[in-house]
Coordinates of C-alpha atoms in Angstrom, one line a residue:
X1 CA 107.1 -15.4 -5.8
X2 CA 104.9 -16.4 -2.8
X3 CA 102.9 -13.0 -2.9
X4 CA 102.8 -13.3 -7.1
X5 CA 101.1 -17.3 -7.1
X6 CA 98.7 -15.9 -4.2
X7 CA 97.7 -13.0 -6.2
X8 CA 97.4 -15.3 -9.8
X9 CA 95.2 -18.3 -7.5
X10 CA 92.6 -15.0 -5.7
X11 CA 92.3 -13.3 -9.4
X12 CA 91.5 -16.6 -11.1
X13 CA 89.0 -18.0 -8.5
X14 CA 87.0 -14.5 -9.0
X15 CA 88.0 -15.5 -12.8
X16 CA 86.1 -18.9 -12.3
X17 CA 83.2 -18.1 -10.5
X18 CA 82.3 -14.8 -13.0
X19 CA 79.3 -14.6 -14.8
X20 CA 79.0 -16.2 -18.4
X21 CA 78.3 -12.9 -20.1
X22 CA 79.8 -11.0 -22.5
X23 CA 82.8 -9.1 -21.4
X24 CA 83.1 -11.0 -18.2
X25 CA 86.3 -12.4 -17.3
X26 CA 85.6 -16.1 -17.6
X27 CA 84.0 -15.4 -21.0
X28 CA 87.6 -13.4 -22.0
X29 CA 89.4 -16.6 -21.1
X30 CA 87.6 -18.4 -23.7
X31 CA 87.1 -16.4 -26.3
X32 CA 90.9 -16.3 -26.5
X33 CA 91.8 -19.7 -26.5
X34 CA 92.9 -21.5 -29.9
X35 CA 89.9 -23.0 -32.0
X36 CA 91.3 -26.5 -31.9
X37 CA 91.8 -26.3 -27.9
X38 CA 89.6 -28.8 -26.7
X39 CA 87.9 -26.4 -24.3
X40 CA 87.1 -23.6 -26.8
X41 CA 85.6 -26.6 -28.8
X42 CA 83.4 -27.4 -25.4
X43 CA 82.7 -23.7 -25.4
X44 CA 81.6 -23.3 -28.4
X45 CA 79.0 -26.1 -28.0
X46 CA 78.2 -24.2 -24.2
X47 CA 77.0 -21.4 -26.3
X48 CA 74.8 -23.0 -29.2
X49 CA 72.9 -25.0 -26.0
X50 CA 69.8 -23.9 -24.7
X51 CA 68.9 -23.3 -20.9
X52 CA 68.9 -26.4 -19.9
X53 CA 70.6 -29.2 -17.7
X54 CA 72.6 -30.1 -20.2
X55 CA 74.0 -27.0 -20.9
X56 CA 74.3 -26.1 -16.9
X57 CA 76.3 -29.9 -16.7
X58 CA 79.0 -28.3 -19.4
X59 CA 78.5 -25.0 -17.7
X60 CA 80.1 -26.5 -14.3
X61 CA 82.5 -29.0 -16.4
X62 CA 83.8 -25.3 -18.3
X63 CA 84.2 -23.8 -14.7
X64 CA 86.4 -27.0 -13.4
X65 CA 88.2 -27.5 -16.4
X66 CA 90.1 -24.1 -17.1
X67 CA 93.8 -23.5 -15.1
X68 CA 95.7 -20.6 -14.2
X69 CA 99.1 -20.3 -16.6
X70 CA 102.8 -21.2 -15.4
X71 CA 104.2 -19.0 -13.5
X72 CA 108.3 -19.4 -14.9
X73 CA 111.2 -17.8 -13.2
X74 CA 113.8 -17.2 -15.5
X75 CA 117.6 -16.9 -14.4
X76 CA 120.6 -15.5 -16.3
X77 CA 122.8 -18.0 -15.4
X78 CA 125.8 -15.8 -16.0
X79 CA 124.5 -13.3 -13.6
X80 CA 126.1 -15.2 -10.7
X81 CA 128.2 -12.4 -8.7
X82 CA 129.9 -13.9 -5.3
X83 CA 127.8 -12.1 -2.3
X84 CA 129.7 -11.0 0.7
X85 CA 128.6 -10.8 4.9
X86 CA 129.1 -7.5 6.4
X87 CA 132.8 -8.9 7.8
X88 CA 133.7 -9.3 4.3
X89 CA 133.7 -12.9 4.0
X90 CA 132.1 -14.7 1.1
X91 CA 128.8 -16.2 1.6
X92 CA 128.3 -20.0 1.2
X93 CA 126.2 -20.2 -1.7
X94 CA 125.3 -17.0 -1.9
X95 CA 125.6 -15.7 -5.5
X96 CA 123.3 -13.9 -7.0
X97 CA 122.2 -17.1 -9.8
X98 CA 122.7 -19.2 -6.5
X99 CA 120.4 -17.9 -4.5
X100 CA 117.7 -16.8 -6.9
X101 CA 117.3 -20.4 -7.7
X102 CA 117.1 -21.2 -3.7
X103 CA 114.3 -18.9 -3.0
X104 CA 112.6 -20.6 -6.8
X105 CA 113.1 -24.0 -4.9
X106 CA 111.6 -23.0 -1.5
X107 CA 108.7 -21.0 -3.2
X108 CA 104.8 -21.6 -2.9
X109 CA 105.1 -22.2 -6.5
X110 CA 103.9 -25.2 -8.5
X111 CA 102.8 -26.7 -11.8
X112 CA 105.7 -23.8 -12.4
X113 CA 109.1 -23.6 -14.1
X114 CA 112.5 -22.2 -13.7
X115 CA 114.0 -21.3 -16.9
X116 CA 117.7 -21.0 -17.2
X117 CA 119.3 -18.8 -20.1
X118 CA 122.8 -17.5 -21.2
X119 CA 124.8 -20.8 -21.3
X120 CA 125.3 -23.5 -18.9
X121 CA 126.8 -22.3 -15.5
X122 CA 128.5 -25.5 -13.8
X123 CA 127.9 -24.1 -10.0
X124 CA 124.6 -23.3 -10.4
X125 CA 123.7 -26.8 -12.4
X126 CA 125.5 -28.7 -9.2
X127 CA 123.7 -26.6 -6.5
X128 CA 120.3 -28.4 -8.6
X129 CA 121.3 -31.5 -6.8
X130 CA 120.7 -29.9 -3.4
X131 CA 116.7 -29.6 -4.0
X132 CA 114.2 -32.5 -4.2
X133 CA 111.4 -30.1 -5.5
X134 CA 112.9 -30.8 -9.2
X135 CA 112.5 -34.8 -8.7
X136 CA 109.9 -36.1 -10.8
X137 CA 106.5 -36.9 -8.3
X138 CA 105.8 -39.8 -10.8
X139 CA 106.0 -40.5 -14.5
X140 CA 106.2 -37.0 -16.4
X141 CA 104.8 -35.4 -13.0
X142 CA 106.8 -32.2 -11.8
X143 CA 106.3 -29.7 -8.9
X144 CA 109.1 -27.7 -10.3
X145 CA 110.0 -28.5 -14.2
X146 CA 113.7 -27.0 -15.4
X147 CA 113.4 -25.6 -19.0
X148 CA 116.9 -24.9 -20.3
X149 CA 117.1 -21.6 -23.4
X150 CA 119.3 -23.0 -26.4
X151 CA 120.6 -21.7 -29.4
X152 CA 121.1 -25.1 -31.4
X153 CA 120.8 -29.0 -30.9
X154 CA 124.9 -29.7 -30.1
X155 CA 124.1 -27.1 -26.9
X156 CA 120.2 -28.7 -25.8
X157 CA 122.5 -31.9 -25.5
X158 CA 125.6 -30.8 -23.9
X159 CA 122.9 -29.3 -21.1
X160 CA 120.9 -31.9 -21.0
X161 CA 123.3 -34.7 -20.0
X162 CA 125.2 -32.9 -18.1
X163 CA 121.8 -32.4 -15.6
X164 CA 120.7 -36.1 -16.7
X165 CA 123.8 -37.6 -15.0
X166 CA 122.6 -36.0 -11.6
X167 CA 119.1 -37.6 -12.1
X168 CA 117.8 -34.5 -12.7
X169 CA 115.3 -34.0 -15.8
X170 CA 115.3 -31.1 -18.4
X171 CA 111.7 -31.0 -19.6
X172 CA 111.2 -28.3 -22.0
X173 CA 114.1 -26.8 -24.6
X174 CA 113.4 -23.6 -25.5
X175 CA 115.0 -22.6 -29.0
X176 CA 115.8 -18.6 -29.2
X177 CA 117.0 -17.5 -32.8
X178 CA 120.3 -16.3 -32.1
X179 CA 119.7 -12.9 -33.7
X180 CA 116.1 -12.2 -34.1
X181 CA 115.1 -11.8 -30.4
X182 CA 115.3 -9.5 -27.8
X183 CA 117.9 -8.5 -25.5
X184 CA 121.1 -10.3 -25.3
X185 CA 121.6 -11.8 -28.3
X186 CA 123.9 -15.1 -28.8
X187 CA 124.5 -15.5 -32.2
X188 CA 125.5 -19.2 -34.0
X189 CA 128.1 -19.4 -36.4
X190 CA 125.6 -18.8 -39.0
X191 CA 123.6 -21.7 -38.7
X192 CA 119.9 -20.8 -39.1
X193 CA 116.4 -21.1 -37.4
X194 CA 115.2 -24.0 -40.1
X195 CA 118.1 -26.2 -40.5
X196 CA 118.2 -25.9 -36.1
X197 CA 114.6 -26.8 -36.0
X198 CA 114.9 -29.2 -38.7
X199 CA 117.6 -31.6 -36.6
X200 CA 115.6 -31.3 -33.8
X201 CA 112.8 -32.7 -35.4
X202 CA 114.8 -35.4 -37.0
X203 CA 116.6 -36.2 -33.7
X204 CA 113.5 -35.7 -30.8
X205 CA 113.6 -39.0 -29.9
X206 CA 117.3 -39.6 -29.8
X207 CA 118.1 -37.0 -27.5
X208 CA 115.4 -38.3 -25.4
X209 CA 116.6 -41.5 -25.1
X210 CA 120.4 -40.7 -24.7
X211 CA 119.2 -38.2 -21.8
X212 CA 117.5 -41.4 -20.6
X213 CA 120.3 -44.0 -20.4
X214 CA 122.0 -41.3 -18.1
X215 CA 119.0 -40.2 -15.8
X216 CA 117.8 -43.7 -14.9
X217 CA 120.9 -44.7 -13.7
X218 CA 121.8 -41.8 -12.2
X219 CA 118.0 -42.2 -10.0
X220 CA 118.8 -46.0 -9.3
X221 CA 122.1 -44.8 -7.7
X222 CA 120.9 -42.5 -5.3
X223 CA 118.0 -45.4 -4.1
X224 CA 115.2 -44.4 -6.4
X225 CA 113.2 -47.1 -8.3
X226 CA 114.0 -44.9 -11.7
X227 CA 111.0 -45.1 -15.0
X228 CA 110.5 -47.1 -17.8
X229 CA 110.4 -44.9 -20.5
X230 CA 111.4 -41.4 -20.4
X231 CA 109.5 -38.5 -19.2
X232 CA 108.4 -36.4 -22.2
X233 CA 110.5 -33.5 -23.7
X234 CA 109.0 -30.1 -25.0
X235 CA 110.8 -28.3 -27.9
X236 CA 109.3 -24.9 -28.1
X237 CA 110.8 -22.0 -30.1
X238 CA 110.8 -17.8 -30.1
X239 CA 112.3 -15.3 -32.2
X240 CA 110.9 -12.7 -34.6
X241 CA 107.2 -14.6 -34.7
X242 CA 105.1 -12.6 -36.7
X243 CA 101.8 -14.1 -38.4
X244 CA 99.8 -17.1 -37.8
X245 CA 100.9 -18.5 -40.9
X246 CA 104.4 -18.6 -39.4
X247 CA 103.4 -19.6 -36.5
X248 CA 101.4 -22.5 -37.7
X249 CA 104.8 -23.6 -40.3
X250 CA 106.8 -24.2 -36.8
X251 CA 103.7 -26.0 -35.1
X252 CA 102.8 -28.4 -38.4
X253 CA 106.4 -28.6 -40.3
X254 CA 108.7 -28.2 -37.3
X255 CA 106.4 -30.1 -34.5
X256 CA 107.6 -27.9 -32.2
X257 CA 105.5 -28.4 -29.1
X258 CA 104.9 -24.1 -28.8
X259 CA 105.9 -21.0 -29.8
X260 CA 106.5 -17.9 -28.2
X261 CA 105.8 -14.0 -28.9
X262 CA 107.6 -11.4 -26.7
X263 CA 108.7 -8.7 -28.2
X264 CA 105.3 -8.0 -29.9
X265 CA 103.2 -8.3 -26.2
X266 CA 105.4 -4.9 -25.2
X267 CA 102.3 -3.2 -27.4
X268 CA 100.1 -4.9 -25.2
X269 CA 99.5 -3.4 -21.7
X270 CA 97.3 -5.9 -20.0
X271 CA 100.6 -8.0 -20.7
X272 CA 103.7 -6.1 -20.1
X273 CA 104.2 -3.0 -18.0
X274 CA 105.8 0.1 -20.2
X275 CA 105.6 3.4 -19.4
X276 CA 103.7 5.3 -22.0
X277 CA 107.0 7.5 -23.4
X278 CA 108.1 4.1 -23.7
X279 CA 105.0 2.6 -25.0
X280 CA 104.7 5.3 -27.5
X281 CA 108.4 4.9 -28.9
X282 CA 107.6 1.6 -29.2
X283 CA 104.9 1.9 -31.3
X284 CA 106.4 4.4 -33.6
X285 CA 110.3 2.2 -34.3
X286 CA 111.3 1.4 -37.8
X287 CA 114.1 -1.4 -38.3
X288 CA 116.6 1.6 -37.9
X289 CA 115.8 2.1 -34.3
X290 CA 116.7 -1.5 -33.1
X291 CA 120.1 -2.3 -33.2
X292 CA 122.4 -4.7 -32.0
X293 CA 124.7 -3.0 -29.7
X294 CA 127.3 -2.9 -27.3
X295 CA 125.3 -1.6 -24.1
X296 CA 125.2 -4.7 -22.2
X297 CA 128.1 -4.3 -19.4
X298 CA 128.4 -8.1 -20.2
X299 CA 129.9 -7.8 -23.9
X300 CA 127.3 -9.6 -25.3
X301 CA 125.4 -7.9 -27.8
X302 CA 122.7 -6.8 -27.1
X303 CA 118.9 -6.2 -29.1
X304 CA 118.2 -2.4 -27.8
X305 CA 115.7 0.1 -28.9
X306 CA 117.2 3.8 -29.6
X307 CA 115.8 6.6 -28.7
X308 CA 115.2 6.3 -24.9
X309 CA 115.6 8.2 -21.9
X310 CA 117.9 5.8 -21.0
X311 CA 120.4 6.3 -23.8
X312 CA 119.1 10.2 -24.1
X313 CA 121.2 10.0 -20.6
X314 CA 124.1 8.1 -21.4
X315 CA 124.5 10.7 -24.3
X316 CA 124.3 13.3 -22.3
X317 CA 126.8 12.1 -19.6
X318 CA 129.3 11.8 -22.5
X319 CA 128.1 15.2 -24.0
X320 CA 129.5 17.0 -20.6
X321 CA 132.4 14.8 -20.4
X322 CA 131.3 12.6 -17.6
X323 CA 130.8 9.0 -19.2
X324 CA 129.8 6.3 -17.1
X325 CA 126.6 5.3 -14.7
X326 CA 126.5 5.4 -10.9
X327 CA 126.6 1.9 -9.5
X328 CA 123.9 1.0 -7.2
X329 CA 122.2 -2.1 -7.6
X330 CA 125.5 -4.0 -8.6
X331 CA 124.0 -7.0 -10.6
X332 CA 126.2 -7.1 -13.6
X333 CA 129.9 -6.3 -11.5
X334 CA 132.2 -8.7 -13.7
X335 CA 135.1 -6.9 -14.2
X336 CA 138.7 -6.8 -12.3
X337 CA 140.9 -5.6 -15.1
X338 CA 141.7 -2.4 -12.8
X339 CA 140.4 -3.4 -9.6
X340 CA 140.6 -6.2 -6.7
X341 CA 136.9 -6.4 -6.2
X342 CA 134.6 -6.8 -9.8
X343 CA 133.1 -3.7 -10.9
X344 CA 130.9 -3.1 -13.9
X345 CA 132.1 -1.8 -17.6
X346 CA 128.7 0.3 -17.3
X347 CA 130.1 2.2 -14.8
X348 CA 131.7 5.8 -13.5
X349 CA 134.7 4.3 -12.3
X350 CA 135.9 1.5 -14.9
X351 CA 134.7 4.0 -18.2
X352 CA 136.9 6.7 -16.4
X353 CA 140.1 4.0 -15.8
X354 CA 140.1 2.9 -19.1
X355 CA 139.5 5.9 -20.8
X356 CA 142.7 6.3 -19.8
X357 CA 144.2 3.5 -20.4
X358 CA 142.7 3.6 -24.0
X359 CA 144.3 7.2 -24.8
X360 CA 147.5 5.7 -23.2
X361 CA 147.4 2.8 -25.9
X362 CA 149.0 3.8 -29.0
X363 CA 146.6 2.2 -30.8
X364 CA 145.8 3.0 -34.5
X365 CA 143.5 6.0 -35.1
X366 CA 140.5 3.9 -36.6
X367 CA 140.8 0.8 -33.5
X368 CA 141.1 3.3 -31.0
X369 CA 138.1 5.2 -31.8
X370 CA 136.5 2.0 -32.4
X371 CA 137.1 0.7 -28.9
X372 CA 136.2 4.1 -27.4
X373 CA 132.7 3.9 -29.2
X374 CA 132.3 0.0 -27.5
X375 CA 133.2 1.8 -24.3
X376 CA 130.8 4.1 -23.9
X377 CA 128.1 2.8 -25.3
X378 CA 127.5 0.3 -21.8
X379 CA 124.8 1.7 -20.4
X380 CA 123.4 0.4 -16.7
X381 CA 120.5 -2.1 -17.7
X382 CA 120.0 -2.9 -13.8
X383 CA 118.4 0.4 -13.7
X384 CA 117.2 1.0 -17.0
X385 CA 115.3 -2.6 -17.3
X386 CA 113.4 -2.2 -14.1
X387 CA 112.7 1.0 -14.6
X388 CA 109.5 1.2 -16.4
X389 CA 107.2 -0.1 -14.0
X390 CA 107.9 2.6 -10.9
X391 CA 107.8 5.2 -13.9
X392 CA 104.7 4.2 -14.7
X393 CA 102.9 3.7 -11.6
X394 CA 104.7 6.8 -10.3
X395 CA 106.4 4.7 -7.7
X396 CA 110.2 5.4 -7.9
X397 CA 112.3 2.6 -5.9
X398 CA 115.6 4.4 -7.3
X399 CA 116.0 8.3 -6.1
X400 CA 116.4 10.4 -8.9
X401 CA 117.0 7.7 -11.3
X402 CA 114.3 6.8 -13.5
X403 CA 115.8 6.6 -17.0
X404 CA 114.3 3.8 -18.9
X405 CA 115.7 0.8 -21.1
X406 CA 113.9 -1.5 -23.4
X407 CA 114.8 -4.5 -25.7
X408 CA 112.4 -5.4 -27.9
X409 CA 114.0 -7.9 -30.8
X410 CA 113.9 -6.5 -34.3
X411 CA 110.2 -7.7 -35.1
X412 CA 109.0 -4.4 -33.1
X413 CA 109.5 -2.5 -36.0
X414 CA 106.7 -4.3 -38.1
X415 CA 104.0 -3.7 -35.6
X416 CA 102.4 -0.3 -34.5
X417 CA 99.2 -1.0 -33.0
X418 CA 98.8 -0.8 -29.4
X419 CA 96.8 -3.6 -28.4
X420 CA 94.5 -5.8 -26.2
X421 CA 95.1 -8.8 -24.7
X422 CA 92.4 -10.4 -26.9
X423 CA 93.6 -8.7 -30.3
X424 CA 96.9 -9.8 -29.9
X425 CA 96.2 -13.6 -29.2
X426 CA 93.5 -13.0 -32.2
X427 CA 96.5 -12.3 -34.5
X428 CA 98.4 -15.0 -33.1
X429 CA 95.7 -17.7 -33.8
X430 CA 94.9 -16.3 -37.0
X431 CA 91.2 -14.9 -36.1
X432 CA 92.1 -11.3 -37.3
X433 CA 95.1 -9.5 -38.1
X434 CA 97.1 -7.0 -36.4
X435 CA 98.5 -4.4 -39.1
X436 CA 101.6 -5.0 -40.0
X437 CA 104.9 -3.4 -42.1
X438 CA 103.5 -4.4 -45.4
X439 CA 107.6 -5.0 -46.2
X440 CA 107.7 -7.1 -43.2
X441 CA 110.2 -10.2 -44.3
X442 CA 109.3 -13.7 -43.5
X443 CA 110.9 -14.2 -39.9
X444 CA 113.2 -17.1 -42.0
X445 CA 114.5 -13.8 -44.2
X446 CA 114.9 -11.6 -41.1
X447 CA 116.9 -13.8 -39.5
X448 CA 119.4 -14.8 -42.4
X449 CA 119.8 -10.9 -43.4
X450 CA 120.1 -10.0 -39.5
X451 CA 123.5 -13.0 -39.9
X452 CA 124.4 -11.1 -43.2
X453 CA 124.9 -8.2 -41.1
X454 CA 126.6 -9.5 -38.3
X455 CA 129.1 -11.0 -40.6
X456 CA 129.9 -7.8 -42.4
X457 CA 130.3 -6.1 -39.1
X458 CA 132.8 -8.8 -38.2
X459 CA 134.7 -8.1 -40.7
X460 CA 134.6 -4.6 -41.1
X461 CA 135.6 -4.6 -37.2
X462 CA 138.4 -6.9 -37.4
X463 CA 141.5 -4.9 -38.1
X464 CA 144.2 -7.4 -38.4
X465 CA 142.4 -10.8 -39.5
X466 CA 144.3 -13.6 -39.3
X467 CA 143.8 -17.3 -40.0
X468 CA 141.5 -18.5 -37.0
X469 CA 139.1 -15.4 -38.3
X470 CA 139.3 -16.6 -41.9
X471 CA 138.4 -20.0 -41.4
X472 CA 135.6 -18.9 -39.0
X473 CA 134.1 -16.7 -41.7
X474 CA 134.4 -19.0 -44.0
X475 CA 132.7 -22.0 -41.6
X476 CA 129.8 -18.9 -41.1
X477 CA 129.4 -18.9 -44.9
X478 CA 129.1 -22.4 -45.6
X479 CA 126.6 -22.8 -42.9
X480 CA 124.0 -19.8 -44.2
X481 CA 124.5 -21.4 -47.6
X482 CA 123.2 -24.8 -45.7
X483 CA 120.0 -22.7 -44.4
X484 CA 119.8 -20.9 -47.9
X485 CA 119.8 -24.5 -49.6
X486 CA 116.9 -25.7 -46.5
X487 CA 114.9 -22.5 -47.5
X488 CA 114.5 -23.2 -50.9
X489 CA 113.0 -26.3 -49.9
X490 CA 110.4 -24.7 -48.0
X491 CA 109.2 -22.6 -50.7
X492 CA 109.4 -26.0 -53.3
X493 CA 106.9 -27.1 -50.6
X494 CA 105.2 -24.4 -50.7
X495 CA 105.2 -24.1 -47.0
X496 CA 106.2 -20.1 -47.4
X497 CA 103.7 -17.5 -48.6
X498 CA 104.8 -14.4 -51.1
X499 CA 107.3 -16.8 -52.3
X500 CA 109.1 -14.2 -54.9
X501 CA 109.7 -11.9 -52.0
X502 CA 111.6 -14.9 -50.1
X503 CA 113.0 -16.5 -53.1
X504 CA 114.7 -12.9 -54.3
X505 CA 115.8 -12.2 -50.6
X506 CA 117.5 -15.5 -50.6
X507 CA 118.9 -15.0 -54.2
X508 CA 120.9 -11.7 -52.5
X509 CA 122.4 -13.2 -49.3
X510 CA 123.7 -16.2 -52.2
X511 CA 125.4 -13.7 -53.9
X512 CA 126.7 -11.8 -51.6
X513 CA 128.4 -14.8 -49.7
X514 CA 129.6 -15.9 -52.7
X515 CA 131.6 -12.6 -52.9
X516 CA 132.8 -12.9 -49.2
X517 CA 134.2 -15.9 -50.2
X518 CA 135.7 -14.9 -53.3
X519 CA 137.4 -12.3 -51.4
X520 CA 138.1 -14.3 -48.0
X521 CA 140.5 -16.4 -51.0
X522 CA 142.6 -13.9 -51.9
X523 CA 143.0 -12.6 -48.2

C-alpha cells in the first residue's frame, strides 16, 4: 500500500505540473471530469480566456485545485483463515481479514478507505477498536474512512450500529444489487434494486441519527468530547450500470451520493489489467457466457465468465479423471468435513474424499449427479483471480500455473468495444456513447429477470421441498411483485426510457409469479 500511494503522489505531481496542451496529462484529467463538476466549469472558462493574467491566475488556481483519487482497500471479511507460527501454534490476531486490515491501519495511506464486503465478521469489527487511524480528526474529517458493501437497508443498519456502539463511524454504504454484479453474488429474498434504493432515500436521515445516539455516547465514554450533529453518510450504489440515463435516474430520483461501474472498466486497459486472451473473450461474451455458478470454494455463487483458460483447465482435469486444483496459496481453506486442519472444496484432496463419499451415498440418480456437478465445478480463484496481471506482463509469480479467472457481472455482455479511459467516462457522463447490445434491458429489468431465474433454479434444484422452502418462495414472490408494483411507477413518471420494452418485460415476470404461486398452492 505504501509503494502504491508513493507511486499515485510521483505520477500526479508530473500530472500537475504538465503542460496545458492537448493530449497532455493535466488536460486528460479535465476533459474527463463531469460537466456540472465545478472544476470542469473553471476549465471550461480556462479555455475561452485569452493570454492574459487572468487566465494565468485560473491557470495556477486549476493546478492547486485538482486531487489524486481514493485509494480503497477492500477486504472479504469472510476470507479470515486462522494463521499459524512455524511451531504450530495460532497466531494472535493473525488471520488473514485480521491482518489485512492491520497493515490498511498502519499504511502511508490517507484521504483513503477500507471497504469491507461479504457480511459482517464480529472479530474483525472488534479488532476496529484497536486502531485510532479510523477516529474522526474533527467534524466529518477522516484519515481512514470505513465503507461497509450492503445488499439492503435492514443489513446497512445491523452494521452500522454494531460499529457505532464502539465509537467508530461508517461513512459511506455501498449498495451492490444482489444479482447483477460481479463475482460473488448475494442475492435478497427477492427484494429489488428500486424498492432498496427507495427506503434508503426515505430513511437517510433516520439511520443517521439512530447511528448517532449510539456513536456519541460511545466517544464520551472512552474520554472524547463527542459532535453535535453527525458526521455525513454516503449512499452510493453498483450493479449492472449501463447508460447515463441510468445513471443519472439513481443520482436525481434515488439521491444516491455515486454510482459505480466495474464490470464495464474490464474493456478498458488504462483501468484494469487483463491479459489480452482475456481481454478479447471479454469483448466477444453474450448473456450465455456469464453465469451464476458454483466455482467459488466458498458456496456462494458466483458471477463467472465461461470460456477461460481457467475453466478450459478445470475441464480438462475432470476430462482425465483427476478433478480438483493444487493448493498453494491457501486463501479460501474453510472446510473440515474430512480433515482436522481446513482445506479448500477447490481442491485435489477434498474433490477426491468426497467423490467418494458422494458415490458411497445412496443418493437418488438425479441429486447425486446434481451434487457431483456442484462439486466439480469449484475452481481455485486464488490463482485464477491474480492471474492476469503476471500473464500479461509476462511475469509469472506461480510456476507453471497461469490459468486465468474473470468475473465480470452480467452487464459484460452488452458491451464490445474496447476502450479508453476517456471514452468510457464519456459514456458514463453522457458526452458520447459506447455501442451497446441494442436488446440491452434497462439494468431494473436485468435485475428482476436475473431473480426470475434464480427462483426457478431453486426450485428446480430442491428435490424434496418442504414447508420452510414454500413459505420462502412464496415471501420471494411477494417481494418481486413489491418491486414490479415500484417499477410501474417509474415508468408513470416517466423516469424510464423505451418504456414498452420495460412495461412488457414486467408484464412477464407478473405472470409468471403468478403461476409459481398458483402452483406453490397446490404443493
Amino acid at each position: 500500500l505504501n509503494l502504491v500511494n508513493r507511486n499515485v503522489h510521483s505520477k500526479f505531481e508530473q500530472l500537475k505540473t504538465s503542460a496545458f496542451e492537448t493530449g497532455s496529462e493535466i488536460v486528460k484529467y479535465f476533459e474527463m471530469l463531469p460537466e456540472n463538476n465545478v472544476l470542469k466549469q473553471h476549465y471550461n472558462r480556462f479555455l475561452q480566456l485569452p493570454g492574459n493574467e487572468e487566465k494565468l491566475q485560473l491557470e495556477n488556481l486549476l493546478r492547486n485545485e485538482i486531487k489524486p483519487g481514493a485509494i480503497e482497500v477492500n477486504i472479504m471479511t469472510k476470507v479470515d483463515k486462522n494463521n499459524y507460527d512455524s511451531q504450530g501454534i495460532e497466531i494472535k490476531d493473525g488471520s488473514d481479514a485480521l491482518g489485512a486490515l492491520k497493515a490498511y491501519a498502519e499504511s502511508d495511506l490517507e484521504n483513503s478507505s477500507v471497504i469491507f464486503s461479504a457480511g459482517l465478521n464480529p472479530r474483525l469489527y472488534n479488532y476496529l477498536e484497536n486502531f485510532r487511524e479510523f477516529d474522526a480528526i474533527d467534524w466529518g474529517v477522516f484519515k481512514k474512512k470505513i465503507i461497509i458493501k450492503v445488499s439492503d437497508y435492514r443489513s446497512a443498519l445491523i452494521q452500522g450500529k454494531y460499529l457505532a456502539k464502539k465509537g467508530i463511524w461508517v461513512s459511506e454504504f455501498r449498495i451492490e444489487s444482489g444479482l447483477n454484479c460481479g463475482g460473488h453474488a448475494f442475492a435478497t429474498q427477492g427484494i429489488l434494486m428500486g424498492p432498496i434504493l427507495e427506503e434508503f432515500r426515505n430513511k437517510k436521515e433516520e439511520l443517521s441519527s439512530e447511528l448517532f445516539s449510539l456513536y456519541n455516547p460511545a466517544l464520551k465514554a472512552r474520554g472524547e468530547n463527542g459532535y453535535d450533529q453527525p458526521h455525513p453518510i454516503y449512499i452510493t450504489v453498483q450493479g449492472g450500470i449501463g447508460t447515463s440515463e441510468e445513471n443519472d435516474l439513481l443520482i436525481n430520483h434515488y439521491k444516491v451520493s455515486g454510482t459505480g461501474w466495474g464490470t464495464p472498466f474490464l474493456l478498458c486497459p488504462e483501468a484494469t489489467t487483463v491479459d489480452e486472451a482475456t481481454l478479447e473473450l471479454l469483448s466477444q461474451s453474450t448473456e450465455k457466457d456469464v453465469v451464476l455458478s458454483k466455482s467459488s470454494p466458498l458456496g456462494v455463487p458466483f458471477n463467472y465468465l465461461k470460456g477461460t483458460s481457467s475453466e478450459n483447465e478445470r475441464l480438462g482435469r475432470i476430462e482425465r479423471k483427476k478433478p480438483g486444483s493444487p493448493c498453494t496459496e491457501k486463501y479460501l481453506v474453510s472446510n473440515t468435513e474430512f480433515t482436522k486442519e481446513p482445506i479448500c472444496t477447490a481442491s485435489i484432496k477434498y474433490q477426491k474424499l468426497k467423490l467418494e463419499q458422494l458415490e458411497s451415498s445412496g443418493l437418488p440418480e438425479a441429486e447425486l449427479k446434481k451434487q457431483k456437478e456442484d462439486l466439480l465445478a469449484k475452481e481455485c480463484l486464488c490463482v485464477g483471480l491474480s492471474n492476469s496481471a503476471p500473464v500479461k506482463y509476462e511475469e509469472p509469480f506461480l510456476k507453471k500455473l497461469t490459468a486465468v479467472t474473470i468475473c465480470p457481472g452480467p452487464n459484460i455482455a452488452n458491451f464490445t468495444k474496447i476502450a479508453s479511459l476517456q471514452e468510457m467516462t464519456d459514456h458514463i457522463y453522457g458526452r458520447t456513447s459506447l455501442p451497446l447490445n441494442p436488446n440491452r434491458a434497462h439494468m431494473f429489468l436485468k435485475e428482476l429477470q436475473l431473480y426470475m431465474d434464480y427462483l426457478r433454479d431453486e426450485i428446480k434444484t430442491c428435490f424434496n421441498p418442504g414447508n420452510k422452502e414454500k413459505k420462502n418462495w412464496k415471501v420471494f414472490c411477494e417481494n418481486l411483485e413489491t418491486g414490479i408494483a415500484h417499477y410501474r411507477d417509474l415508468v408513470q413518471k416517466d423516469l424510464v426510457s423505451n418504456k414498452l420494452n420495460f412495461e412488457n418485460g414486467l408484464v412477464i415476470a407478473e405472470e409468471e409469479i403468478a403461476g409459481i404461486k398458483q402452483w406453490l398452492e397446490k404443493l
